[in-house]
Amino acid sequence: MVTASAKAETGNRNQRQMNGKGWTAPETGRVKCNIGISWSKATCMAGLGWIVRNSEGQTLLHSRRAFNGVSSLLEARRLGLIWAAESMNSHKLQKVSFELEDYELVGFVNRPKAWPAFRAYGEELRGVLNNVTDWMVSSVKRVVNKAAFMIARSVTKERRYQSYVAQDSPSWLRSLRAEEDTRSTRV
């Protein structure tokens, strides 16, 4: 069993995407959960999405959820990581690399001593993540996280408020997935 401090160290080493050019598959035996967050200040609505892929790059599951009354982008990102971790645990996925577009939130989790003002956030997030047996949290750029972001943005831009969990890639994102697959094989 991996301890919380070992998880934090592993996550710290893997905090940033190495090449930033495109999505990369996780190592064999792991899945990667990309988390997308879209927040509207005007409506206080957060759209959250995640997409889970295996080491072959195949999409296993994807999901979308709308949250109303979200007061800040930080709060939306916090909700996104909590919801994704709870979802992975619910779907019995226990070796998970989480990726999202937020180096600060990742810092709260992986380097709590560097973020003392956000200690409570870090403790809360690590507590939820610890329900997943073996986890890592990394910050990535939008180009790496585009599919999850587009799922999340469908809430705030297209007003798709219906939550769902589905298998395979969303049909409206298949061309993006094909483009990501092409880029990842060239890296």
PDB file of C-alpha atoms in Angstrom:
ATOM      1  CA  MET A   1       0.000   0.000   0.000  1.00  0.00           C
ATOM      2  CA  VAL A   2       1.277   3.458  -0.897  1.00  0.00           C
ATOM      3  CA  THR A   3       1.332   5.996   1.928  1.00  0.00           C
ATOM      4  CA  ALA A   4      -0.015   9.520   1.566  1.00  0.00           C
ATOM      5  CA  SER A   5       3.494  10.990   1.783  1.00  0.00           C
ATOM      6  CA  ALA A   6       4.759   8.588  -0.877  1.00  0.00           C
ATOM      7  CA  LYS A   7       1.793   9.530  -3.039  1.00  0.00           C
ATOM      8  CA  ALA A   8       2.566  13.205  -2.576  1.00  0.00           C
ATOM      9  CA  GLU A   9       6.218  12.645  -3.510  1.00  0.00           C
ATOM     10  CA  THR A  10       5.224  10.669  -6.598  1.00  0.00           C
ATOM     11  CA  GLY A  11       2.732  13.337  -7.557  1.00  0.00           C
ATOM     12  CA  ASN A  12       5.355  16.045  -7.033  1.00  0.00           C
ATOM     13  CA  ARG A  13       7.791  14.347  -9.395  1.00  0.00           C
ATOM     14  CA  ASN A  14       5.028  14.107 -11.977  1.00  0.00           C
ATOM     15  CA  GLN A  15       3.535  17.537 -11.391  1.00  0.00           C
ATOM     16  CA  ARG A  16       4.078  18.998 -14.845  1.00  0.00           C
ATOM     17  CA  GLN A  17       3.546  17.446 -18.251  1.00  0.00           C
ATOM     18  CA  MET A  18       7.002  16.746 -19.628  1.00  0.00           C
ATOM     19  CA  ASN A  19       6.577  17.784 -23.236  1.00  0.00           C
ATOM     20  CA  GLY A  20       3.319  19.773 -23.199  1.00  0.00           C
ATOM     21  CA  LYS A  21       2.704  18.773 -26.855  1.00  0.00           C
ATOM     22  CA  GLY A  22      -0.202  16.429 -26.348  1.00  0.00           C
ATOM     23  CA  TRP A  23      -1.894  13.813 -24.272  1.00  0.00           C
ATOM     24  CA  THR A  24       0.280  10.846 -23.297  1.00  0.00           C
ATOM     25  CA  ALA A  25      -0.929   7.443 -22.179  1.00  0.00           C
ATOM     26  CA  PRO A  26      -0.348   6.302 -18.604  1.00  0.00           C
ATOM     27  CA  GLU A  27       1.950   3.418 -17.816  1.00  0.00           C
ATOM     28  CA  THR A  28       0.600  -0.112 -18.151  1.00  0.00           C
ATOM     29  CA  GLY A  29      -1.748  -1.027 -15.321  1.00  0.00           C
ATOM     30  CA  ARG A  30      -2.828   2.585 -14.683  1.00  0.00           C
ATOM     31  CA  VAL A  31      -5.571   4.772 -16.058  1.00  0.00           C
ATOM     32  CA  LYS A  32      -5.418   8.492 -16.643  1.00  0.00           C
ATOM     33  CA  CYS A  33      -8.305  10.724 -15.631  1.00  0.00           C
ATOM     34  CA  ASN A  34      -8.208  14.131 -17.294  1.00  0.00           C
ATOM     35  CA  ILE A  35     -10.408  16.651 -15.498  1.00  0.00           C
ATOM     36  CA  GLY A  36     -11.900  19.626 -17.301  1.00  0.00           C
ATOM     37  CA  ILE A  37     -13.300  22.680 -15.563  1.00  0.00           C
ATOM     38  CA  SER A  38     -15.294  25.530 -17.080  1.00  0.00           C
ATOM     39  CA  TRP A  39     -16.647  28.282 -14.830  1.00  0.00           C
ATOM     40  CA  SER A  40     -18.874  31.260 -15.568  1.00  0.00           C
ATOM     41  CA  LYS A  41     -18.489  34.234 -13.237  1.00  0.00           C
ATOM     42  CA  ALA A  42     -21.708  35.770 -14.602  1.00  0.00           C
ATOM     43  CA  THR A  43     -23.899  32.759 -13.756  1.00  0.00           C
ATOM     44  CA  CYS A  44     -21.813  31.129 -10.976  1.00  0.00           C
ATOM     45  CA  MET A  45     -22.171  27.900 -12.947  1.00  0.00           C
ATOM     46  CA  ALA A  46     -19.399  25.332 -13.157  1.00  0.00           C
ATOM     47  CA  GLY A  47     -19.216  22.689 -15.823  1.00  0.00           C
ATOM     48  CA  LEU A  48     -17.049  19.733 -14.940  1.00  0.00           C
ATOM     49  CA  GLY A  49     -15.973  16.855 -17.126  1.00  0.00           C
ATOM     50  CA  TRP A  50     -13.624  13.937 -16.890  1.00  0.00           C
ATOM     51  CA  ILE A  51     -12.406  11.370 -19.367  1.00  0.00           C
ATOM     52  CA  VAL A  52     -10.610   8.153 -18.382  1.00  0.00           C
ATOM     53  CA  ARG A  53      -8.240   6.377 -20.745  1.00  0.00           C
ATOM     54  CA  ASN A  54      -6.079   3.301 -20.339  1.00  0.00           C
ATOM     55  CA  SER A  55      -2.442   2.686 -21.247  1.00  0.00           C
ATOM     56  CA  GLU A  56      -3.436   1.966 -24.868  1.00  0.00           C
ATOM     57  CA  GLY A  57      -5.150   5.366 -25.067  1.00  0.00           C
ATOM     58  CA  GLN A  58      -8.625   3.850 -25.270  1.00  0.00           C
ATOM     59  CA  THR A  59     -11.390   5.852 -23.623  1.00  0.00           C
ATOM     60  CA  LEU A  60     -13.024   3.749 -20.928  1.00  0.00           C
ATOM     61  CA  LEU A  61     -15.453   6.284 -19.449  1.00  0.00           C
ATOM     62  CA  HIS A  62     -16.316   9.955 -19.636  1.00  0.00           C
ATOM     63  CA  SER A  63     -18.659  12.110 -17.613  1.00  0.00           C
ATOM     64  CA  ARG A  64     -20.141  15.573 -17.271  1.00  0.00           C
ATOM     65  CA  ARG A  65     -21.723  17.404 -14.362  1.00  0.00           C
ATOM     66  CA  ALA A  66     -23.098  20.890 -13.741  1.00  0.00           C
ATOM     67  CA  PHE A  67     -22.695  22.697 -10.419  1.00  0.00           C
ATOM     68  CA  ASN A  68     -24.702  25.822  -9.650  1.00  0.00           C
ATOM     69  CA  GLY A  69     -23.764  28.513  -7.106  1.00  0.00           C
ATOM     70  CA  VAL A  70     -19.988  28.136  -7.518  1.00  0.00           C
ATOM     71  CA  SER A  71     -18.413  31.395  -6.375  1.00  0.00           C
ATOM     72  CA  SER A  72     -14.915  31.129  -7.889  1.00  0.00           C
ATOM     73  CA  LEU A  73     -12.722  29.303 -10.362  1.00  0.00           C
ATOM     74  CA  LEU A  74     -10.706  27.872  -7.454  1.00  0.00           C
ATOM     75  CA  GLU A  75     -13.892  26.434  -5.967  1.00  0.00           C
ATOM     76  CA  ALA A  76     -14.835  24.949  -9.362  1.00  0.00           C
ATOM     77  CA  ARG A  77     -11.408  23.295  -9.634  1.00  0.00           C
ATOM     78  CA  ARG A  78     -11.658  21.977  -6.066  1.00  0.00           C
ATOM     79  CA  LEU A  79     -15.098  20.486  -6.837  1.00  0.00           C
ATOM     80  CA  GLY A  80     -13.741  18.998 -10.065  1.00  0.00           C
ATOM     81  CA  LEU A  81     -10.914  17.116  -8.370  1.00  0.00           C
ATOM     82  CA  ILE A  82     -13.161  15.902  -5.547  1.00  0.00           C
ATOM     83  CA  TRP A  83     -15.875  14.760  -7.961  1.00  0.00           C
ATOM     84  CA  ALA A  84     -13.371  12.976 -10.231  1.00  0.00           C
ATOM     85  CA  ALA A  85     -11.680  11.180  -7.303  1.00  0.00           C
ATOM     86  CA  GLU A  86     -15.045  10.103  -5.899  1.00  0.00           C
ATOM     87  CA  SER A  87     -16.100   8.924  -9.357  1.00  0.00           C
ATOM     88  CA  MET A  88     -12.935   6.850  -9.839  1.00  0.00           C
ATOM     89  CA  ASN A  89     -13.483   5.200  -6.468  1.00  0.00           C
ATOM     90  CA  SER A  90     -17.155   4.578  -7.312  1.00  0.00           C
ATOM     91  CA  HIS A  91     -16.150   2.934 -10.614  1.00  0.00           C
ATOM     92  CA  LYS A  92     -13.542   0.794  -8.810  1.00  0.00           C
ATOM     93  CA  LEU A  93     -10.595   2.394 -10.626  1.00  0.00           C
ATOM     94  CA  GLN A  94      -7.748   2.314  -8.123  1.00  0.00           C
ATOM     95  CA  LYS A  95      -4.511   3.140 -10.010  1.00  0.00           C
ATOM     96  CA  VAL A  96      -5.270   6.591 -11.346  1.00  0.00           C
ATOM     97  CA  SER A  97      -3.212   9.488 -12.657  1.00  0.00           C
ATOM     98  CA  PHE A  98      -5.305  12.651 -12.427  1.00  0.00           C
ATOM     99  CA  GLU A  99      -4.504  15.605 -14.695  1.00  0.00           C
ATOM    100  CA  LEU A 100      -6.041  19.066 -14.566  1.00  0.00           C
ATOM    101  CA  GLU A 101      -5.187  22.606 -15.617  1.00  0.00           C
ATOM    102  CA  ASP A 102      -4.264  24.077 -12.240  1.00  0.00           C
ATOM    103  CA  TYR A 103      -0.726  24.118 -10.873  1.00  0.00           C
ATOM    104  CA  GLU A 104      -1.893  25.808  -7.649  1.00  0.00           C
ATOM    105  CA  LEU A 105      -4.445  23.145  -6.702  1.00  0.00           C
ATOM    106  CA  VAL A 106      -1.910  20.473  -7.601  1.00  0.00           C
ATOM    107  CA  GLY A 107       0.550  22.294  -5.342  1.00  0.00           C
ATOM    108  CA  PHE A 108      -1.954  22.247  -2.452  1.00  0.00           C
ATOM    109  CA  VAL A 109      -2.080  18.465  -2.785  1.00  0.00           C
ATOM    110  CA  ASN A 110       1.546  17.608  -3.629  1.00  0.00           C
ATOM    111  CA  ARG A 111       3.475  20.296  -1.749  1.00  0.00           C
ATOM    112  CA  PRO A 112       1.381  21.395   1.233  1.00  0.00           C
ATOM    113  CA  LYS A 113       4.322  23.075   3.008  1.00  0.00           C
ATOM    114  CA  ALA A 114       4.763  25.433   0.032  1.00  0.00           C
ATOM    115  CA  TRP A 115       1.085  26.467   0.279  1.00  0.00           C
ATOM    116  CA  PRO A 116       0.429  26.994   4.023  1.00  0.00           C
ATOM    117  CA  ALA A 117      -2.531  29.349   3.455  1.00  0.00           C
ATOM    118  CA  PHE A 118      -4.329  26.533   1.616  1.00  0.00           C
ATOM    119  CA  ARG A 119      -3.516  23.736   4.070  1.00  0.00           C
ATOM    120  CA  ALA A 120      -7.199  22.936   4.647  1.00  0.00           C
ATOM    121  CA  TYR A 121      -7.804  22.574   0.895  1.00  0.00           C
ATOM    122  CA  GLY A 122      -4.826  20.240   0.575  1.00  0.00           C
ATOM    123  CA  GLU A 123      -5.909  18.099   3.517  1.00  0.00           C
ATOM    124  CA  GLU A 124      -9.453  17.837   2.192  1.00  0.00           C
ATOM    125  CA  LEU A 125      -8.284  16.896  -1.309  1.00  0.00           C
ATOM    126  CA  ARG A 126      -5.739  14.335  -0.074  1.00  0.00           C
ATOM    127  CA  GLY A 127      -8.445  12.824   2.148  1.00  0.00           C
ATOM    128  CA  VAL A 128     -10.714  12.271  -0.865  1.00  0.00           C
ATOM    129  CA  LEU A 129      -7.853  11.105  -3.089  1.00  0.00           C
ATOM    130  CA  ASN A 130      -6.770   8.568  -0.462  1.00  0.00           C
ATOM    131  CA  ASN A 131      -9.964   6.611  -1.225  1.00  0.00           C
ATOM    132  CA  VAL A 132      -8.185   5.706  -4.468  1.00  0.00           C
ATOM    133  CA  THR A 133      -5.479   3.140  -3.670  1.00  0.00           C
ATOM    134  CA  ASP A 134      -2.690   4.519  -5.876  1.00  0.00           C
ATOM    135  CA  TRP A 135      -3.058   8.072  -7.182  1.00  0.00           C
ATOM    136  CA  MET A 136      -1.018  10.873  -8.704  1.00  0.00           C
ATOM    137  CA  VAL A 137      -2.110  14.439  -9.446  1.00  0.00           C
ATOM    138  CA  SER A 138      -0.452  16.520 -12.160  1.00  0.00           C
ATOM    139  CA  SER A 139      -0.941  19.925 -13.701  1.00  0.00           C
ATOM    140  CA  VAL A 140      -1.130  20.037 -17.492  1.00  0.00           C
ATOM    141  CA  LYS A 141      -1.728  22.560 -20.247  1.00  0.00           C
ATOM    142  CA  ARG A 142      -5.003  22.889 -22.161  1.00  0.00           C
ATOM    143  CA  VAL A 143      -3.578  21.149 -25.249  1.00  0.00           C
ATOM    144  CA  VAL A 144      -3.142  18.020 -23.096  1.00  0.00           C
ATOM    145  CA  ASN A 145      -6.542  18.388 -21.437  1.00  0.00           C
ATOM    146  CA  LYS A 146      -8.679  19.543 -24.361  1.00  0.00           C
ATOM    147  CA  ALA A 147     -11.167  16.650 -24.444  1.00  0.00           C
ATOM    148  CA  ALA A 148     -12.040  16.959 -20.746  1.00  0.00           C
ATOM    149  CA  PHE A 149     -12.257  20.736 -21.041  1.00  0.00           C
ATOM    150  CA  MET A 150     -14.642  20.538 -24.005  1.00  0.00           C
ATOM    151  CA  ILE A 151     -16.919  18.191 -22.056  1.00  0.00           C
ATOM    152  CA  ALA A 152     -16.909  20.669 -19.143  1.00  0.00           C
ATOM    153  CA  ARG A 153     -17.430  23.671 -21.406  1.00  0.00           C
ATOM    154  CA  SER A 154     -20.544  22.077 -22.872  1.00  0.00           C
ATOM    155  CA  VAL A 155     -22.255  23.030 -19.582  1.00  0.00           C
ATOM    156  CA  THR A 156     -21.273  26.701 -19.470  1.00  0.00           C
ATOM    157  CA  LYS A 157     -21.312  27.498 -23.209  1.00  0.00           C
ATOM    158  CA  GLU A 158     -23.930  25.148 -24.637  1.00  0.00           C
ATOM    159  CA  ARG A 159     -26.131  24.882 -21.530  1.00  0.00           C
ATOM    160  CA  ARG A 160     -25.972  21.099 -21.421  1.00  0.00           C
ATOM    161  CA  TYR A 161     -26.902  20.630 -17.766  1.00  0.00           C
ATOM    162  CA  GLN A 162     -27.715  16.917 -17.897  1.00  0.00           C
ATOM    163  CA  SER A 163     -25.152  14.920 -15.930  1.00  0.00           C
ATOM    164  CA  TYR A 164     -24.062  11.575 -17.338  1.00  0.00           C
ATOM    165  CA  VAL A 165     -21.463   8.824 -17.255  1.00  0.00           C
ATOM    166  CA  ALA A 166     -20.846   6.939 -20.491  1.00  0.00           C
ATOM    167  CA  GLN A 167     -18.444   4.441 -22.014  1.00  0.00           C
ATOM    168  CA  ASP A 168     -16.144   5.106 -24.975  1.00  0.00           C
ATOM    169  CA  SER A 169     -15.484   8.581 -26.421  1.00  0.00           C
ATOM    170  CA  PRO A 170     -18.309  11.071 -26.758  1.00  0.00           C
ATOM    171  CA  SER A 171     -19.401  11.038 -30.410  1.00  0.00           C
ATOM    172  CA  TRP A 172     -19.033  14.825 -30.720  1.00  0.00           C
ATOM    173  CA  LEU A 173     -15.376  14.566 -29.616  1.00  0.00           C
ATOM    174  CA  ARG A 174     -14.234  11.660 -31.799  1.00  0.00           C
ATOM    175  CA  SER A 175     -12.368  13.899 -34.267  1.00  0.00           C
ATOM    176  CA  LEU A 176     -10.470  15.529 -31.380  1.00  0.00           C
ATOM    177  CA  ARG A 177      -9.590  12.089 -29.984  1.00  0.00           C
ATOM    178  CA  ALA A 178      -8.276  11.018 -33.397  1.00  0.00           C
ATOM    179  CA  GLU A 179      -6.160  14.199 -33.540  1.00  0.00           C
ATOM    180  CA  GLU A 180      -4.842  13.549 -30.001  1.00  0.00           C
ATOM    181  CA  ASP A 181      -3.991   9.949 -30.916  1.00  0.00           C
ATOM    182  CA  THR A 182      -2.028  11.164 -33.953  1.00  0.00           C
ATOM    183  CA  ARG A 183      -0.126  13.754 -31.874  1.00  0.00           C
ATOM    184  CA  SER A 184       0.645  11.304 -29.056  1.00  0.00           C
ATOM    185  CA  THR A 185       2.162   8.748 -31.453  1.00  0.00           C
ATOM    186  CA  ARG A 186       4.446  11.434 -32.902  1.00  0.00           C
ATOM    187  CA  VAL A 187       5.777  12.537 -29.474  1.00  0.00           C
TER     188      VAL A 187
END
